[in-house]
PDB file of C-alpha atoms and ligand atoms in Angstrom:
ATOM      1  CA  UNK A  11      17.899 -31.291  23.636  1.00 58.00           C
ATOM      2  CA  UNK A  12      14.129 -31.802  23.742  1.00 68.00           C
ATOM      3  CA  UNK A  13      12.231 -32.979  20.648  1.00 78.00           C
ATOM      4  CA  UNK A  14      11.398 -29.559  19.183  1.00 90.00           C
ATOM      5  CA  UNK A  15      14.797 -28.092  20.052  1.00 90.00           C
ATOM      6  CA  UNK A  16      16.429 -30.958  18.157  1.00 89.00           C
ATOM      7  CA  UNK A  17      14.029 -30.308  15.310  1.00 87.00           C
ATOM      8  CA  UNK A  18      15.012 -26.641  15.008  1.00 91.00           C
ATOM      9  CA  UNK A  19      18.700 -27.490  15.331  1.00 90.00           C
ATOM     10  CA  UNK A  20      18.252 -29.886  12.398  1.00 88.00           C
ATOM     11  CA  UNK A  21      16.485 -27.198  10.346  1.00 88.00           C
ATOM     12  CA  UNK A  22      19.336 -24.720  10.865  1.00 90.00           C
ATOM     13  CA  UNK A  23      22.060 -27.370  10.419  1.00 89.00           C
ATOM     14  CA  UNK A  24      20.634 -28.193   6.976  1.00 84.00           C
ATOM     15  CA  UNK A  25      21.423 -24.584   6.092  1.00 71.00           C
ATOM     16  CA  UNK A  26      17.802 -23.757   5.270  1.00 66.00           C
ATOM     17  CA  UNK A  27      17.487 -19.998   4.725  1.00 67.00           C
ATOM     18  CA  UNK A  28      14.029 -18.740   5.631  1.00 60.00           C
ATOM     19  CA  UNK A  29      14.297 -15.415   3.917  1.00 59.00           C
ATOM     20  CA  UNK A  30      16.834 -12.967   2.639  1.00 72.00           C
ATOM     21  CA  UNK A  31      14.883 -10.033   3.995  1.00 91.00           C
ATOM     22  CA  UNK A  32      12.647  -8.971   6.855  1.00 96.00           C
ATOM     23  CA  UNK A  33       9.131 -10.357   7.266  1.00 96.00           C
ATOM     24  CA  UNK A  34       6.120  -8.163   6.462  1.00 97.00           C
ATOM     25  CA  UNK A  35       5.120  -8.497  10.111  1.00 98.00           C
ATOM     26  CA  UNK A  36       8.592  -7.374  11.183  1.00 98.00           C
ATOM     27  CA  UNK A  37       8.358  -4.313   8.932  1.00 98.00           C
ATOM     28  CA  UNK A  38       4.957  -3.362  10.339  1.00 98.00           C
ATOM     29  CA  UNK A  39       6.215  -3.838  13.902  1.00 98.00           C
ATOM     30  CA  UNK A  40       9.297  -1.712  13.167  1.00 97.00           C
ATOM     31  CA  UNK A  41       7.014   1.107  11.943  1.00 96.00           C
ATOM     32  CA  UNK A  42       5.182   0.927  15.290  1.00 96.00           C
ATOM     33  CA  UNK A  43       8.486   0.976  17.191  1.00 96.00           C
ATOM     34  CA  UNK A  44       9.755   3.951  15.185  1.00 96.00           C
ATOM     35  CA  UNK A  45       6.494   5.844  15.757  1.00 94.00           C
ATOM     36  CA  UNK A  46       7.058   5.380  19.475  1.00 91.00           C
ATOM     37  CA  UNK A  47      10.751   6.282  19.268  1.00 92.00           C
ATOM     38  CA  UNK A  48      11.804   2.890  20.669  1.00 80.00           C
ATOM     39  CA  UNK A  49      15.489   2.151  21.068  1.00 89.00           C
ATOM     40  CA  UNK A  50      16.011  -0.948  23.226  1.00 97.00           C
ATOM     41  CA  UNK A  51      14.433  -4.068  21.764  1.00 98.00           C
ATOM     42  CA  UNK A  52      14.331  -7.605  23.138  1.00 98.00           C
ATOM     43  CA  UNK A  53      13.588 -10.252  20.493  1.00 98.00           C
ATOM     44  CA  UNK A  54      12.457 -13.759  21.447  1.00 98.00           C
ATOM     45  CA  UNK A  55      12.983 -16.724  19.100  1.00 98.00           C
ATOM     46  CA  UNK A  56      15.041 -14.734  16.573  1.00 97.00           C
ATOM     47  CA  UNK A  57      15.901 -17.726  14.347  1.00 96.00           C
ATOM     48  CA  UNK A  58      18.324 -16.636  11.614  1.00 95.00           C
ATOM     49  CA  UNK A  59      17.650 -12.980  12.379  1.00 96.00           C
ATOM     50  CA  UNK A  60      15.718 -11.786   9.334  1.00 96.00           C
ATOM     51  CA  UNK A  61      13.924  -9.173  11.487  1.00 97.00           C
ATOM     52  CA  UNK A  62      16.783  -8.738  13.987  1.00 98.00           C
ATOM     53  CA  UNK A  63      19.083  -7.439  11.260  1.00 96.00           C
ATOM     54  CA  UNK A  64      16.465  -5.029   9.920  1.00 97.00           C
ATOM     55  CA  UNK A  65      15.954  -3.547  13.395  1.00 97.00           C
ATOM     56  CA  UNK A  66      19.720  -3.129  13.743  1.00 96.00           C
ATOM     57  CA  UNK A  67      19.947  -1.491  10.322  1.00 96.00           C
ATOM     58  CA  UNK A  68      17.342   1.009  11.628  1.00 95.00           C
ATOM     59  CA  UNK A  69      19.675   1.925  14.538  1.00 93.00           C
ATOM     60  CA  UNK A  70      17.874   0.015  17.274  1.00 96.00           C
ATOM     61  CA  UNK A  71      19.766  -1.679  20.080  1.00 96.00           C
ATOM     62  CA  UNK A  72      18.731  -5.339  19.846  1.00 98.00           C
ATOM     63  CA  UNK A  73      19.120  -8.195  22.308  1.00 98.00           C
ATOM     64  CA  UNK A  74      18.042 -11.367  20.516  1.00 98.00           C
ATOM     65  CA  UNK A  75      17.442 -14.823  21.966  1.00 98.00           C
ATOM     66  CA  UNK A  76      16.890 -18.289  20.581  1.00 98.00           C
ATOM     67  CA  UNK A  77      17.309 -21.657  22.275  1.00 97.00           C
ATOM     68  CA  UNK A  78      19.084 -22.975  19.193  1.00 96.00           C
ATOM     69  CA  UNK A  79      22.731 -21.904  19.505  1.00 95.00           C
ATOM     70  CA  UNK A  80      23.333 -22.504  15.794  1.00 95.00           C
ATOM     71  CA  UNK A  81      20.597 -19.980  14.908  1.00 95.00           C
ATOM     72  CA  UNK A  82      22.279 -17.475  17.249  1.00 96.00           C
ATOM     73  CA  UNK A  83      25.646 -18.060  15.568  1.00 96.00           C
ATOM     74  CA  UNK A  84      24.132 -17.666  12.087  1.00 94.00           C
ATOM     75  CA  UNK A  85      22.439 -14.409  13.127  1.00 96.00           C
ATOM     76  CA  UNK A  86      25.663 -13.030  14.620  1.00 96.00           C
ATOM     77  CA  UNK A  87      27.644 -14.018  11.500  1.00 94.00           C
ATOM     78  CA  UNK A  88      25.137 -12.345   9.189  1.00 94.00           C
ATOM     79  CA  UNK A  89      25.252  -9.163  11.297  1.00 95.00           C
ATOM     80  CA  UNK A  90      29.041  -9.205  10.965  1.00 95.00           C
ATOM     81  CA  UNK A  91      28.820  -9.777   7.176  1.00 94.00           C
ATOM     82  CA  UNK A  92      26.500  -6.768   6.840  1.00 94.00           C
ATOM     83  CA  UNK A  93      28.752  -4.593   8.992  1.00 95.00           C
ATOM     84  CA  UNK A  94      26.147  -4.252  11.747  1.00 95.00           C
ATOM     85  CA  UNK A  95      27.789  -4.010  15.160  1.00 92.00           C
ATOM     86  CA  UNK A  96      26.459  -4.112  18.707  1.00 91.00           C
ATOM     87  CA  UNK A  97      24.107  -7.100  18.458  1.00 95.00           C
ATOM     88  CA  UNK A  98      23.673  -9.010  21.696  1.00 97.00           C
ATOM     89  CA  UNK A  99      22.546 -12.528  20.802  1.00 98.00           C
ATOM     90  CA  UNK A 100      22.011 -15.075  23.537  1.00 98.00           C
ATOM     91  CA  UNK A 101      21.349 -18.818  23.291  1.00 98.00           C
ATOM     92  CA  UNK A 102      18.646 -19.235  25.920  1.00 98.00           C
ATOM     93  CA  UNK A 103      15.444 -21.204  26.508  1.00 97.00           C
ATOM     94  CA  UNK A 104      12.859 -18.490  27.147  1.00 98.00           C
ATOM     95  CA  UNK A 105      10.818 -20.942  29.257  1.00 97.00           C
ATOM     96  CA  UNK A 106      13.529 -20.483  31.919  1.00 97.00           C
ATOM     97  CA  UNK A 107      12.700 -16.787  32.315  1.00 98.00           C
ATOM     98  CA  UNK A 108      14.296 -13.606  30.996  1.00 98.00           C
ATOM     99  CA  UNK A 109      17.743 -12.876  32.502  1.00 98.00           C
ATOM    100  CA  UNK A 110      17.337  -9.090  32.650  1.00 98.00           C
ATOM    101  CA  UNK A 111      16.538  -6.461  35.265  1.00 98.00           C
ATOM    102  CA  UNK A 112      13.045  -5.014  35.578  1.00 98.00           C
ATOM    103  CA  UNK A 113      12.240  -2.138  33.161  1.00 98.00           C
ATOM    104  CA  UNK A 114      15.104  -2.923  30.741  1.00 98.00           C
ATOM    105  CA  UNK A 115      13.441  -2.634  27.300  1.00 98.00           C
ATOM    106  CA  UNK A 116      11.147  -0.364  25.264  1.00 97.00           C
ATOM    107  CA  UNK A 117       9.869  -3.252  23.138  1.00 98.00           C
ATOM    108  CA  UNK A 118       9.628  -7.023  23.254  1.00 98.00           C
ATOM    109  CA  UNK A 119       9.280  -8.356  19.690  1.00 98.00           C
ATOM    110  CA  UNK A 120       8.754 -11.870  18.385  1.00 98.00           C
ATOM    111  CA  UNK A 121       7.594 -13.302  15.072  1.00 98.00           C
ATOM    112  CA  UNK A 122       6.157 -16.823  15.313  1.00 98.00           C
ATOM    113  CA  UNK A 123       7.801 -17.576  18.647  1.00 98.00           C
ATOM    114  CA  UNK A 124       4.827 -17.625  21.047  1.00 98.00           C
ATOM    115  CA  UNK A 125       3.246 -20.086  18.622  1.00 98.00           C
ATOM    116  CA  UNK A 126       5.928 -22.713  19.322  1.00 97.00           C
ATOM    117  CA  UNK A 127       5.719 -25.724  21.673  1.00 96.00           C
ATOM    118  CA  UNK A 128       4.607 -23.902  24.835  1.00 97.00           C
ATOM    119  CA  UNK A 129       2.169 -25.172  27.448  1.00 96.00           C
ATOM    120  CA  UNK A 130      -0.427 -22.645  28.632  1.00 96.00           C
ATOM    121  CA  UNK A 131       1.352 -22.182  31.981  1.00 97.00           C
ATOM    122  CA  UNK A 132       4.655 -21.568  30.160  1.00 97.00           C
ATOM    123  CA  UNK A 133       3.043 -18.861  28.016  1.00 98.00           C
ATOM    124  CA  UNK A 134       1.631 -17.329  31.208  1.00 98.00           C
ATOM    125  CA  UNK A 135       5.106 -17.194  32.802  1.00 98.00           C
ATOM    126  CA  UNK A 136       6.729 -15.769  29.640  1.00 98.00           C
ATOM    127  CA  UNK A 137       4.081 -13.023  29.425  1.00 98.00           C
ATOM    128  CA  UNK A 138       4.673 -12.108  33.084  1.00 98.00           C
ATOM    129  CA  UNK A 139       8.406 -11.941  32.408  1.00 98.00           C
ATOM    130  CA  UNK A 140       7.821  -9.719  29.363  1.00 98.00           C
ATOM    131  CA  UNK A 141       5.697  -7.422  31.561  1.00 98.00           C
ATOM    132  CA  UNK A 142       8.514  -7.290  34.147  1.00 98.00           C
ATOM    133  CA  UNK A 143      11.354  -6.411  31.735  1.00 98.00           C
ATOM    134  CA  UNK A 144       9.366  -3.804  29.747  1.00 98.00           C
ATOM    135  CA  UNK A 145       9.492  -0.163  30.776  1.00 98.00           C
ATOM    136  CA  UNK A 146       6.226   1.602  31.509  1.00 98.00           C
ATOM    137  CA  UNK A 147       4.575   2.416  28.157  1.00 97.00           C
ATOM    138  CA  UNK A 148       6.654  -0.328  26.484  1.00 97.00           C
ATOM    139  CA  UNK A 149       5.227  -2.446  23.656  1.00 98.00           C
ATOM    140  CA  UNK A 150       4.897  -6.180  23.288  1.00 98.00           C
ATOM    141  CA  UNK A 151       4.645  -6.855  19.540  1.00 98.00           C
ATOM    142  CA  UNK A 152       4.246 -10.488  18.520  1.00 98.00           C
ATOM    143  CA  UNK A 153       2.709 -12.829  15.967  1.00 98.00           C
ATOM    144  CA  UNK A 154       1.109 -16.250  16.449  1.00 98.00           C
ATOM    145  CA  UNK A 155      -0.694 -18.787  14.251  1.00 98.00           C
ATOM    146  CA  UNK A 156      -4.417 -18.689  14.932  1.00 98.00           C
ATOM    147  CA  UNK A 157      -7.458 -20.953  14.953  1.00 97.00           C
ATOM    148  CA  UNK A 158      -8.444 -19.892  11.403  1.00 97.00           C
ATOM    149  CA  UNK A 159      -5.312 -21.573  10.029  1.00 97.00           C
ATOM    150  CA  UNK A 160      -5.859 -24.548   7.690  1.00 95.00           C
ATOM    151  CA  UNK A 161      -3.633 -26.738   9.904  1.00 94.00           C
ATOM    152  CA  UNK A 162      -5.572 -26.004  13.122  1.00 96.00           C
ATOM    153  CA  UNK A 163      -6.696 -29.345  14.613  1.00 95.00           C
ATOM    154  CA  UNK A 164      -4.727 -31.274  11.940  1.00 96.00           C
ATOM    155  CA  UNK A 165      -2.182 -33.947  12.905  1.00 96.00           C
ATOM    156  CA  UNK A 166      -1.226 -34.974  16.451  1.00 96.00           C
ATOM    157  CA  UNK A 167      -2.946 -33.237  19.377  1.00 96.00           C
ATOM    158  CA  UNK A 168      -0.433 -32.115  22.067  1.00 95.00           C
ATOM    159  CA  UNK A 169      -2.970 -30.249  24.259  1.00 94.00           C
ATOM    160  CA  UNK A 170      -2.829 -26.511  25.188  1.00 93.00           C
ATOM    161  CA  UNK A 171      -3.962 -25.659  21.621  1.00 95.00           C
ATOM    162  CA  UNK A 172      -0.878 -27.371  20.124  1.00 96.00           C
ATOM    163  CA  UNK A 173      -0.960 -29.614  17.068  1.00 97.00           C
ATOM    164  CA  UNK A 174       1.936 -31.398  15.399  1.00 95.00           C
ATOM    165  CA  UNK A 175       2.195 -31.532  11.614  1.00 93.00           C
ATOM    166  CA  UNK A 176       5.232 -32.814   9.732  1.00 89.00           C
ATOM    167  CA  UNK A 177       7.346 -32.839  12.904  1.00 89.00           C
ATOM    168  CA  UNK A 178       6.586 -29.221  13.888  1.00 91.00           C
ATOM    169  CA  UNK A 179       4.516 -28.522  16.992  1.00 95.00           C
ATOM    170  CA  UNK A 180       2.474 -25.324  16.634  1.00 97.00           C
ATOM    171  CA  UNK A 181       0.335 -23.574  19.234  1.00 97.00           C
ATOM    172  CA  UNK A 182      -2.777 -22.008  17.654  1.00 98.00           C
ATOM    173  CA  UNK A 183      -4.149 -18.977  19.490  1.00 98.00           C
ATOM    174  CA  UNK A 184      -7.777 -17.876  19.670  1.00 97.00           C
ATOM    175  CA  UNK A 185      -8.754 -14.219  19.936  1.00 97.00           C
ATOM    176  CA  UNK A 186      -9.756 -14.877  23.580  1.00 97.00           C
ATOM    177  CA  UNK A 187      -6.224 -16.109  24.343  1.00 97.00           C
ATOM    178  CA  UNK A 188      -4.954 -12.520  23.943  1.00 97.00           C
ATOM    179  CA  UNK A 189      -6.902 -11.430  27.045  1.00 96.00           C
ATOM    180  CA  UNK A 190      -6.253 -14.725  28.857  1.00 96.00           C
ATOM    181  CA  UNK A 191      -2.465 -14.354  28.514  1.00 97.00           C
ATOM    182  CA  UNK A 192      -2.095 -10.551  28.651  1.00 97.00           C
ATOM    183  CA  UNK A 193      -0.583 -10.646  32.197  1.00 97.00           C
ATOM    184  CA  UNK A 194      -1.421  -7.013  32.973  1.00 97.00           C
ATOM    185  CA  UNK A 195      -0.510  -5.665  29.529  1.00 98.00           C
ATOM    186  CA  UNK A 196      -3.220  -3.752  27.641  1.00 98.00           C
ATOM    187  CA  UNK A 197      -4.280  -5.413  24.374  1.00 98.00           C
ATOM    188  CA  UNK A 198      -4.246  -2.450  21.962  1.00 97.00           C
ATOM    189  CA  UNK A 199      -4.534  -4.127  18.555  1.00 97.00           C
ATOM    190  CA  UNK A 200      -5.006  -7.594  17.068  1.00 98.00           C
ATOM    191  CA  UNK A 201      -5.014  -8.069  13.291  1.00 98.00           C
ATOM    192  CA  UNK A 202      -5.084 -11.102  11.034  1.00 98.00           C
ATOM    193  CA  UNK A 203      -2.547 -11.622   8.265  1.00 98.00           C
ATOM    194  CA  UNK A 204      -1.095 -14.371   6.090  1.00 97.00           C
ATOM    195  CA  UNK A 205       2.480 -15.471   5.449  1.00 96.00           C
ATOM    196  CA  UNK A 206       4.075 -18.061   3.185  1.00 92.00           C
ATOM    197  CA  UNK A 207       2.885 -20.478   0.523  1.00 90.00           C
ATOM    198  CA  UNK A 208       0.656 -22.266   1.370  1.00 89.00           C
ATOM    199  CA  UNK A 209      -0.391 -19.333   3.547  1.00 94.00           C
ATOM    200  CA  UNK A 210      -0.243 -19.584   7.323  1.00 97.00           C
ATOM    201  CA  UNK A 211      -2.962 -17.578   9.086  1.00 98.00           C
ATOM    202  CA  UNK A 212      -1.622 -15.465  11.922  1.00 98.00           C
ATOM    203  CA  UNK A 213      -2.570 -12.800  14.421  1.00 98.00           C
ATOM    204  CA  UNK A 214      -0.339  -9.798  14.809  1.00 98.00           C
ATOM    205  CA  UNK A 215      -0.660  -8.340  18.290  1.00 98.00           C
ATOM    206  CA  UNK A 216       0.280  -5.097  19.989  1.00 98.00           C
ATOM    207  CA  UNK A 217       0.113  -4.953  23.786  1.00 98.00           C
ATOM    208  CA  UNK A 218       1.307  -2.089  25.961  1.00 98.00           C
ATOM    209  CA  UNK A 219       2.559  -1.978  29.544  1.00 98.00           C
ATOM    210  CA  UNK A 220       0.539   0.660  31.442  1.00 98.00           C
TER     211      UNK A 220
HETATM  212  C1  LIG B 310       9.100 -20.275  13.606  1.00 64.53           C
HETATM  213  S1  LIG B 310      10.771 -19.897  14.092  1.00 64.53           S
HETATM  214  C2  LIG B 310      10.774 -18.139  13.860  1.00 64.53           C
HETATM  215  C3  LIG B 310      12.155 -17.564  13.738  1.00 64.53           C
HETATM  216  C4  LIG B 310      12.203 -16.058  13.422  1.00 64.53           C
HETATM  217  N1  LIG B 310      11.480 -15.274  14.382  1.00 64.53           N
HETATM  218  C5  LIG B 310      11.668 -15.797  12.024  1.00 64.53           C
HETATM  219  O1  LIG B 310      10.525 -15.310  11.900  1.00 64.53           O
HETATM  220  O2  LIG B 310      12.378 -16.101  11.059  1.00 64.53           O
HETATM  221  C6  LIG B 310      10.708 -20.059  15.866  1.00 64.53           C
HETATM  222  C7  LIG B 310      12.052 -19.921  16.565  1.00 64.53           C
HETATM  223  O3  LIG B 310      11.836 -20.013  17.988  1.00 64.53           O
HETATM  224  C8  LIG B 310      12.885 -20.761  18.566  1.00 64.53           C
HETATM  225  N2  LIG B 310      12.358 -21.303  19.832  1.00 64.53           N
HETATM  226  C9  LIG B 310      11.358 -22.208  19.992  1.00 64.53           C
HETATM  227  N3  LIG B 310      11.137 -22.433  21.290  1.00 64.53           N
HETATM  228  C10 LIG B 310      12.010 -21.663  21.985  1.00 64.53           C
HETATM  229  C11 LIG B 310      12.252 -21.442  23.389  1.00 64.53           C
HETATM  230  N4  LIG B 310      11.556 -22.110  24.303  1.00 64.53           N
HETATM  231  N5  LIG B 310      13.205 -20.539  23.753  1.00 64.53           N
HETATM  232  C12 LIG B 310      13.901 -19.872  22.789  1.00 64.53           C
HETATM  233  N6  LIG B 310      13.737 -20.051  21.460  1.00 64.53           N
HETATM  234  C13 LIG B 310      12.788 -20.923  21.058  1.00 64.53           C
HETATM  235  C14 LIG B 310      13.241 -21.810  17.507  1.00 64.53           C
HETATM  236  O4  LIG B 310      14.561 -22.295  17.669  1.00 64.53           O
HETATM  237  C15 LIG B 310      13.059 -21.009  16.207  1.00 64.53           C
HETATM  238  O5  LIG B 310      14.268 -20.410  15.810  1.00 64.53           O
END
């Protein structure tokens, strides 16, 4: 395990529950998916599945990934407890690529995953992989912390826009990063929102594969 992977494993081992329900960002993204009639969703960095389970409850077919196997187990157990069947949850480091055929999904969704410990070249490769596995017209819906956040440039500088605070490494995106990392996807919408207390400042992003 690398440093941040160990960190997340520790968080989930402690039994910390992030939320009993879906995130506001997840709910907004689900509205966008439903408007498009999306069925097949790939989720990156699902954690304990607060948004995964909501997508399943709305009859979407979800393949969820997280590099922390304990988070995957907790998500699968919660799906079972709620009587939601058909979840595919895979323990996988997304930096190693996406193990799916081209044109496999209608949507790639992630909440606060692309804001994790990722070098610029790793983000570039992940975005190219997302482009490859999305069908034409497919959506990439994701959220990231941004450079308006109070913690931006606080703590230990890891380069590539990443700063470590309290053991967590966070990558802070600028508005220009959306175009820099779009990898052939069209940037259709970027909006700012806040989550948590004290509030984190994030961008929500919708990109579309032409
Ligand atoms: C901030 S949490 C968000 C979890 C979930 N999306 C939510 O909103 O509750 C980020 C998640 O990304 C996972 N993660 C970080 N880097 C990863 C990587 N390279 N591959 C797969 N998962 C990763 C962590 O284990 C963690 O569960």
